PDB file of C-alpha atoms in Angstrom:
ATOM      1  CA  MET E 257     -10.778 -21.760  29.231  1.00  0.00           C
ATOM      2  CA  THR E 258     -11.400 -18.678  31.243  1.00  0.00           C
ATOM      3  CA  PRO E 259     -13.784 -15.912  30.179  1.00  0.00           C
ATOM      4  CA  ASN E 260     -12.627 -13.070  27.974  1.00  0.00           C
ATOM      5  CA  ILE E 261     -14.005 -10.296  30.176  1.00  0.00           C
ATOM      6  CA  LEU E 262     -13.838  -7.665  27.411  1.00  0.00           C
ATOM      7  CA  VAL E 263     -16.001  -9.832  25.151  1.00  0.00           C
ATOM      8  CA  LEU E 264     -18.494 -10.386  27.978  1.00  0.00           C
ATOM      9  CA  ILE E 265     -18.628  -6.648  28.690  1.00  0.00           C
ATOM     10  CA  GLY E 266     -19.273  -6.003  24.990  1.00  0.00           C
ATOM     11  CA  CYS E 267     -22.000  -8.648  24.968  1.00  0.00           C
ATOM     12  CA  ALA E 268     -23.673  -6.893  27.902  1.00  0.00           C
ATOM     13  CA  PHE E 269     -24.632  -4.133  25.447  1.00  0.00           C
ATOM     14  CA  ILE E 270     -26.223  -6.452  22.865  1.00  0.00           C
ATOM     15  CA  PRO E 271     -29.708  -6.366  24.454  1.00  0.00           C
ATOM     16  CA  PHE E 272     -29.613  -2.550  24.273  1.00  0.00           C
ATOM     17  CA  ILE E 273     -28.730  -2.659  20.578  1.00  0.00           C
ATOM     18  CA  VAL E 274     -31.427  -5.239  19.833  1.00  0.00           C
ATOM     19  CA  ALA E 275     -33.949  -3.195  21.859  1.00  0.00           C
ATOM     20  CA  LEU E 276     -33.286  -0.113  19.710  1.00  0.00           C
ATOM     21  CA  GLY E 277     -34.700  -1.983  16.741  1.00  0.00           C
ATOM     22  CA  TRP E 278     -37.070  -4.482  18.352  1.00  0.00           C
ATOM     23  CA  PHE E 279     -38.977  -1.999  20.490  1.00  0.00           C
ATOM     24  CA  HIS E 280     -38.915   0.827  17.929  1.00  0.00           C
ATOM     25  CA  PRO E 281     -42.472   2.062  17.252  1.00  0.00           C
ATOM     26  CA  LYS E 282     -42.219   1.139  13.548  1.00  0.00           C
ATOM     27  CA  VAL E 283     -41.015  -2.425  14.178  1.00  0.00           C
ATOM     28  CA  PHE E 284     -43.019  -5.480  15.282  1.00  0.00           C
ATOM     29  CA  GLY E 285     -42.265  -5.196  18.988  1.00  0.00           C
ATOM     30  CA  GLY E 286     -42.764  -1.434  19.331  1.00  0.00           C
ATOM     31  CA  GLN E 287     -46.477  -0.630  19.368  1.00  0.00           C
ATOM     32  CA  THR E 288     -47.416  -4.235  20.123  1.00  0.00           C
ATOM     33  CA  TRP E 289     -45.134  -4.302  23.169  1.00  0.00           C
ATOM     34  CA  LYS E 290     -46.457  -0.974  24.434  1.00  0.00           C
ATOM     35  CA  LYS E 291     -50.024  -2.248  24.102  1.00  0.00           C
ATOM     36  CA  VAL E 292     -49.517  -5.690  25.701  1.00  0.00           C
ATOM     37  CA  ALA E 293     -47.425  -4.179  28.525  1.00  0.00           C
ATOM     38  CA  ASN E 294     -50.246  -1.692  29.197  1.00  0.00           C
ATOM     39  CA  LEU E 295     -47.943   1.320  28.893  1.00  0.00           C
ATOM     40  CA  THR E 296     -49.275   4.786  28.253  1.00  0.00           C
ATOM     41  CA  ASP E 297     -47.410   7.228  26.010  1.00  0.00           C
ATOM     42  CA  GLU E 298     -46.453   9.171  29.128  1.00  0.00           C
ATOM     43  CA  GLN E 299     -44.963   6.073  30.808  1.00  0.00           C
ATOM     44  CA  ASN E 300     -43.213   4.993  27.629  1.00  0.00           C
ATOM     45  CA  ASN E 301     -41.615   8.410  27.066  1.00  0.00           C
ATOM     46  CA  LYS E 302     -40.368   8.747  30.648  1.00  0.00           C
ATOM     47  CA  ALA E 303     -36.566   8.954  30.795  1.00  0.00           C
ATOM     48  CA  ILE E 304     -34.610   6.014  32.166  1.00  0.00           C
ATOM     49  CA  LYS E 305     -32.547   6.946  35.230  1.00  0.00           C
ATOM     50  CA  PRO E 306     -28.759   6.387  35.125  1.00  0.00           C
ATOM     51  CA  ILE E 307     -28.951   3.884  37.997  1.00  0.00           C
ATOM     52  CA  GLN E 308     -31.448   1.829  35.972  1.00  0.00           C
ATOM     53  CA  LEU E 309     -29.020   1.714  33.046  1.00  0.00           C
ATOM     54  CA  ILE E 310     -26.142   0.702  35.312  1.00  0.00           C
ATOM     55  CA  VAL E 311     -28.185  -2.088  36.891  1.00  0.00           C
ATOM     56  CA  SER E 312     -29.271  -3.226  33.401  1.00  0.00           C
ATOM     57  CA  ILE E 313     -25.641  -3.402  32.250  1.00  0.00           C
ATOM     58  CA  ILE E 314     -24.684  -5.423  35.336  1.00  0.00           C
ATOM     59  CA  LEU E 315     -27.597  -7.819  34.799  1.00  0.00           C
ATOM     60  CA  ASN E 316     -26.696  -8.181  31.113  1.00  0.00           C
ATOM     61  CA  PHE E 317     -23.081  -8.914  32.086  1.00  0.00           C
ATOM     62  CA  LEU E 318     -24.256 -11.644  34.461  1.00  0.00           C
ATOM     63  CA  LEU E 319     -26.366 -13.033  31.633  1.00  0.00           C
ATOM     64  CA  ALA E 320     -23.339 -12.961  29.298  1.00  0.00           C
ATOM     65  CA  PHE E 321     -21.300 -14.819  31.917  1.00  0.00           C
ATOM     66  CA  GLY E 322     -24.010 -17.473  32.144  1.00  0.00           C
ATOM     67  CA  VAL E 323     -24.044 -17.794  28.356  1.00  0.00           C
ATOM     68  CA  PHE E 324     -20.243 -18.230  28.483  1.00  0.00           C
ATOM     69  CA  ILE E 325     -20.512 -21.067  31.005  1.00  0.00           C
ATOM     70  CA  ILE E 326     -23.125 -22.855  28.908  1.00  0.00           C
ATOM     71  CA  THR E 327     -21.590 -22.197  25.475  1.00  0.00           C
ATOM     72  CA  VAL E 328     -17.819 -22.612  25.965  1.00  0.00           C
ATOM     73  CA  HIS E 329     -17.515 -26.283  26.887  1.00  0.00           C
ATOM     74  CA  GLN E 330     -13.772 -26.134  27.518  1.00  0.00           C
ATOM     75  CA  THR E 331     -14.577 -24.210  30.708  1.00  0.00           C
ATOM     76  CA  HIS E 332     -15.936 -27.431  32.156  1.00  0.00           C
ATOM     77  CA  VAL E 333     -12.549 -29.129  31.762  1.00  0.00           C
ATOM     78  CA  LEU E 334     -10.991 -26.341  33.821  1.00  0.00           C
ATOM     79  CA  ALA E 335     -13.744 -26.751  36.410  1.00  0.00           C
ATOM     80  CA  LEU E 336     -13.028 -30.488  36.634  1.00  0.00           C
ATOM     81  CA  THR E 337      -9.411 -29.778  37.606  1.00  0.00           C
ATOM     82  CA  GLY E 338     -10.439 -27.811  40.624  1.00  0.00           C
ATOM     83  CA  PRO E 339      -9.789 -25.233  38.803  1.00  0.00           C
ATOM     84  CA  ASP E 340      -6.069 -25.979  38.754  1.00  0.00           C
ATOM     85  CA  VAL E 341      -4.455 -24.074  35.885  1.00  0.00           C
ATOM     86  CA  ASP E 342      -1.182 -25.932  36.548  1.00  0.00           C
ATOM     87  CA  ALA E 343      -2.907 -29.172  35.486  1.00  0.00           C
ATOM     88  CA  PHE E 344      -2.826 -27.821  31.933  1.00  0.00           C
ATOM     89  CA  LYS E 345       0.986 -27.696  31.869  1.00  0.00           C
ATOM     90  CA  GLY E 346       1.147 -31.433  31.267  1.00  0.00           C
ATOM     91  CA  GLY E 347      -0.678 -34.702  31.616  1.00  0.00           C
ATOM     92  CA  THR E 348      -4.219 -35.608  30.699  1.00  0.00           C
ATOM     93  CA  ALA E 349      -5.733 -32.113  30.902  1.00  0.00           C
ATOM     94  CA  LEU E 350      -3.146 -30.702  28.495  1.00  0.00           C
ATOM     95  CA  ALA E 351      -3.505 -33.641  26.100  1.00  0.00           C
ATOM     96  CA  PHE E 352      -7.289 -33.340  26.154  1.00  0.00           C
ATOM     97  CA  MET E 353      -7.238 -29.599  25.491  1.00  0.00           C
ATOM     98  CA  GLN E 354      -4.648 -29.946  22.724  1.00  0.00           C
ATOM     99  CA  GLU E 355      -6.957 -32.420  21.006  1.00  0.00           C
ATOM    100  CA  TYR E 356     -10.358 -30.862  21.705  1.00  0.00           C
ATOM    101  CA  GLY E 357      -9.613 -27.338  22.927  1.00  0.00           C
ATOM    102  CA  GLU E 358     -10.576 -25.614  19.683  1.00  0.00           C
ATOM    103  CA  ASN E 359     -13.808 -27.518  19.077  1.00  0.00           C
ATOM    104  CA  PHE E 360     -17.127 -25.685  18.887  1.00  0.00           C
ATOM    105  CA  HIS E 361     -15.800 -22.125  18.617  1.00  0.00           C
ATOM    106  CA  THR E 362     -18.170 -21.277  15.779  1.00  0.00           C
ATOM    107  CA  PHE E 363     -21.142 -19.030  15.138  1.00  0.00           C
ATOM    108  CA  GLN E 364     -23.240 -22.126  14.399  1.00  0.00           C
ATOM    109  CA  HIS E 365     -22.485 -23.473  17.864  1.00  0.00           C
ATOM    110  CA  GLY E 366     -23.467 -20.097  19.298  1.00  0.00           C
ATOM    111  CA  ILE E 367     -26.742 -20.134  17.377  1.00  0.00           C
ATOM    112  CA  THR E 368     -27.560 -23.588  18.741  1.00  0.00           C
ATOM    113  CA  HIS E 369     -26.887 -22.600  22.344  1.00  0.00           C
ATOM    114  CA  GLY E 370     -28.525 -19.199  21.948  1.00  0.00           C
ATOM    115  CA  LEU E 371     -31.717 -20.839  20.700  1.00  0.00           C
ATOM    116  CA  LEU E 372     -31.643 -23.446  23.452  1.00  0.00           C
ATOM    117  CA  ILE E 373     -31.062 -20.830  26.144  1.00  0.00           C
ATOM    118  CA  GLY E 374     -33.256 -18.214  24.507  1.00  0.00           C
ATOM    119  CA  LEU E 375     -36.246 -20.324  23.758  1.00  0.00           C
ATOM    120  CA  LEU E 376     -36.413 -23.789  25.227  1.00  0.00           C
ATOM    121  CA  LEU E 377     -34.553 -23.867  28.509  1.00  0.00           C
ATOM    122  CA  PHE E 378     -34.772 -20.473  30.168  1.00  0.00           C
ATOM    123  CA  VAL E 379     -36.546 -17.554  28.529  1.00  0.00           C
ATOM    124  CA  ILE E 380     -39.862 -19.153  27.560  1.00  0.00           C
ATOM    125  CA  PRO E 381     -40.240 -21.102  30.825  1.00  0.00           C
ATOM    126  CA  ILE E 382     -39.418 -18.035  32.946  1.00  0.00           C
ATOM    127  CA  LEU E 383     -41.503 -15.601  30.894  1.00  0.00           C
ATOM    128  CA  GLY E 384     -44.269 -18.177  30.575  1.00  0.00           C
ATOM    129  CA  TYR E 385     -44.462 -18.445  34.342  1.00  0.00           C
ATOM    130  CA  ALA E 386     -44.619 -14.666  34.660  1.00  0.00           C
ATOM    131  CA  VAL E 387     -47.266 -14.433  31.917  1.00  0.00           C
ATOM    132  CA  ILE E 388     -49.470 -16.957  33.667  1.00  0.00           C
ATOM    133  CA  PHE E 389     -49.357 -15.425  37.123  1.00  0.00           C
ATOM    134  CA  GLU E 390     -49.165 -11.773  36.076  1.00  0.00           C
ATOM    135  CA  ARG E 391     -52.075 -12.442  33.725  1.00  0.00           C
ATOM    136  CA  LYS E 392     -50.299 -11.114  30.663  1.00  0.00           C
ATOM    137  CA  SER E 393     -51.255 -12.103  27.132  1.00  0.00           C
ATOM    138  CA  PHE E 394     -49.657 -14.648  24.824  1.00  0.00           C
ATOM    139  CA  LYS E 395     -48.597 -11.705  22.633  1.00  0.00           C
ATOM    140  CA  TYR E 396     -46.644 -10.323  25.582  1.00  0.00           C
ATOM    141  CA  LEU E 397     -44.804 -13.651  25.807  1.00  0.00           C
ATOM    142  CA  LEU E 398     -44.069 -13.667  22.078  1.00  0.00           C
ATOM    143  CA  VAL E 399     -42.775 -10.083  21.973  1.00  0.00           C
ATOM    144  CA  ASN E 400     -40.468 -10.523  24.955  1.00  0.00           C
ATOM    145  CA  ALA E 401     -39.351 -14.055  24.068  1.00  0.00           C
ATOM    146  CA  GLY E 402     -38.514 -12.832  20.560  1.00  0.00           C
ATOM    147  CA  PHE E 403     -36.434  -9.993  21.957  1.00  0.00           C
ATOM    148  CA  TRP E 404     -34.523 -12.219  24.366  1.00  0.00           C
ATOM    149  CA  GLY E 405     -34.194 -14.998  21.800  1.00  0.00           C
ATOM    150  CA  ILE E 406     -32.484 -12.663  19.317  1.00  0.00           C
ATOM    151  CA  SER E 407     -30.346 -11.074  22.039  1.00  0.00           C
ATOM    152  CA  LEU E 408     -29.174 -14.426  23.414  1.00  0.00           C
ATOM    153  CA  VAL E 409     -28.430 -15.891  19.977  1.00  0.00           C
ATOM    154  CA  LEU E 410     -26.228 -12.888  19.170  1.00  0.00           C
ATOM    155  CA  MET E 411     -24.534 -13.058  22.574  1.00  0.00           C
ATOM    156  CA  ALA E 412     -23.930 -16.811  22.257  1.00  0.00           C
ATOM    157  CA  CYS E 413     -22.499 -16.435  18.732  1.00  0.00           C
ATOM    158  CA  ILE E 414     -19.956 -13.852  19.851  1.00  0.00           C
ATOM    159  CA  ILE E 415     -19.118 -15.665  23.084  1.00  0.00           C
ATOM    160  CA  SER E 416     -18.768 -19.010  21.312  1.00  0.00           C
ATOM    161  CA  LYS E 417     -16.323 -17.518  18.808  1.00  0.00           C
ATOM    162  CA  TRP E 418     -14.303 -15.116  20.993  1.00  0.00           C
ATOM    163  CA  GLY E 419     -15.443 -15.517  24.598  1.00  0.00           C
ATOM    164  CA  GLY E 420     -12.840 -17.965  25.893  1.00  0.00           C
ATOM    165  CA  VAL E 421      -9.183 -17.457  26.794  1.00  0.00           C
ATOM    166  CA  PRO E 422      -7.129 -20.665  26.692  1.00  0.00           C
ATOM    167  CA  VAL E 423      -5.230 -21.601  29.856  1.00  0.00           C
ATOM    168  CA  TYR E 424      -3.055 -24.229  28.155  1.00  0.00           C
TER     169      TYR E 424
END
């Protein structure tokens, strides 16, 4: 399977949507995040520049692409062929994809991968490293890991269900 670019572009906006709620002053992450990140009201209210938003969207798209590679297993079959799309017109690759090509395109599969990516394999180790050496608090880790955990679970659910385009 190849990536459905429109789905990945849509998923690039999920962290923004989650942030609207998660970092809202009346929600868990809002005031707590501001406090553990050592932000003043003046810093927190400063407008985000357009270039910062564009870079954030690009980074989120790259993240969505990574989630696609990890979540949509059929992509690995394409990678094993070189990637030779013609191999899917007959033979073993076609037979394999006809039998297994629709497996694991569920929200449950997305939840599993989102939790693995969001908590165990990437976010907590990377944030944990930053927390240790930037001397941030454990609360800082929890607030940010929670945000990225929710964002990545939602991204993985959508990508697992609609993120792949069959080549067979």
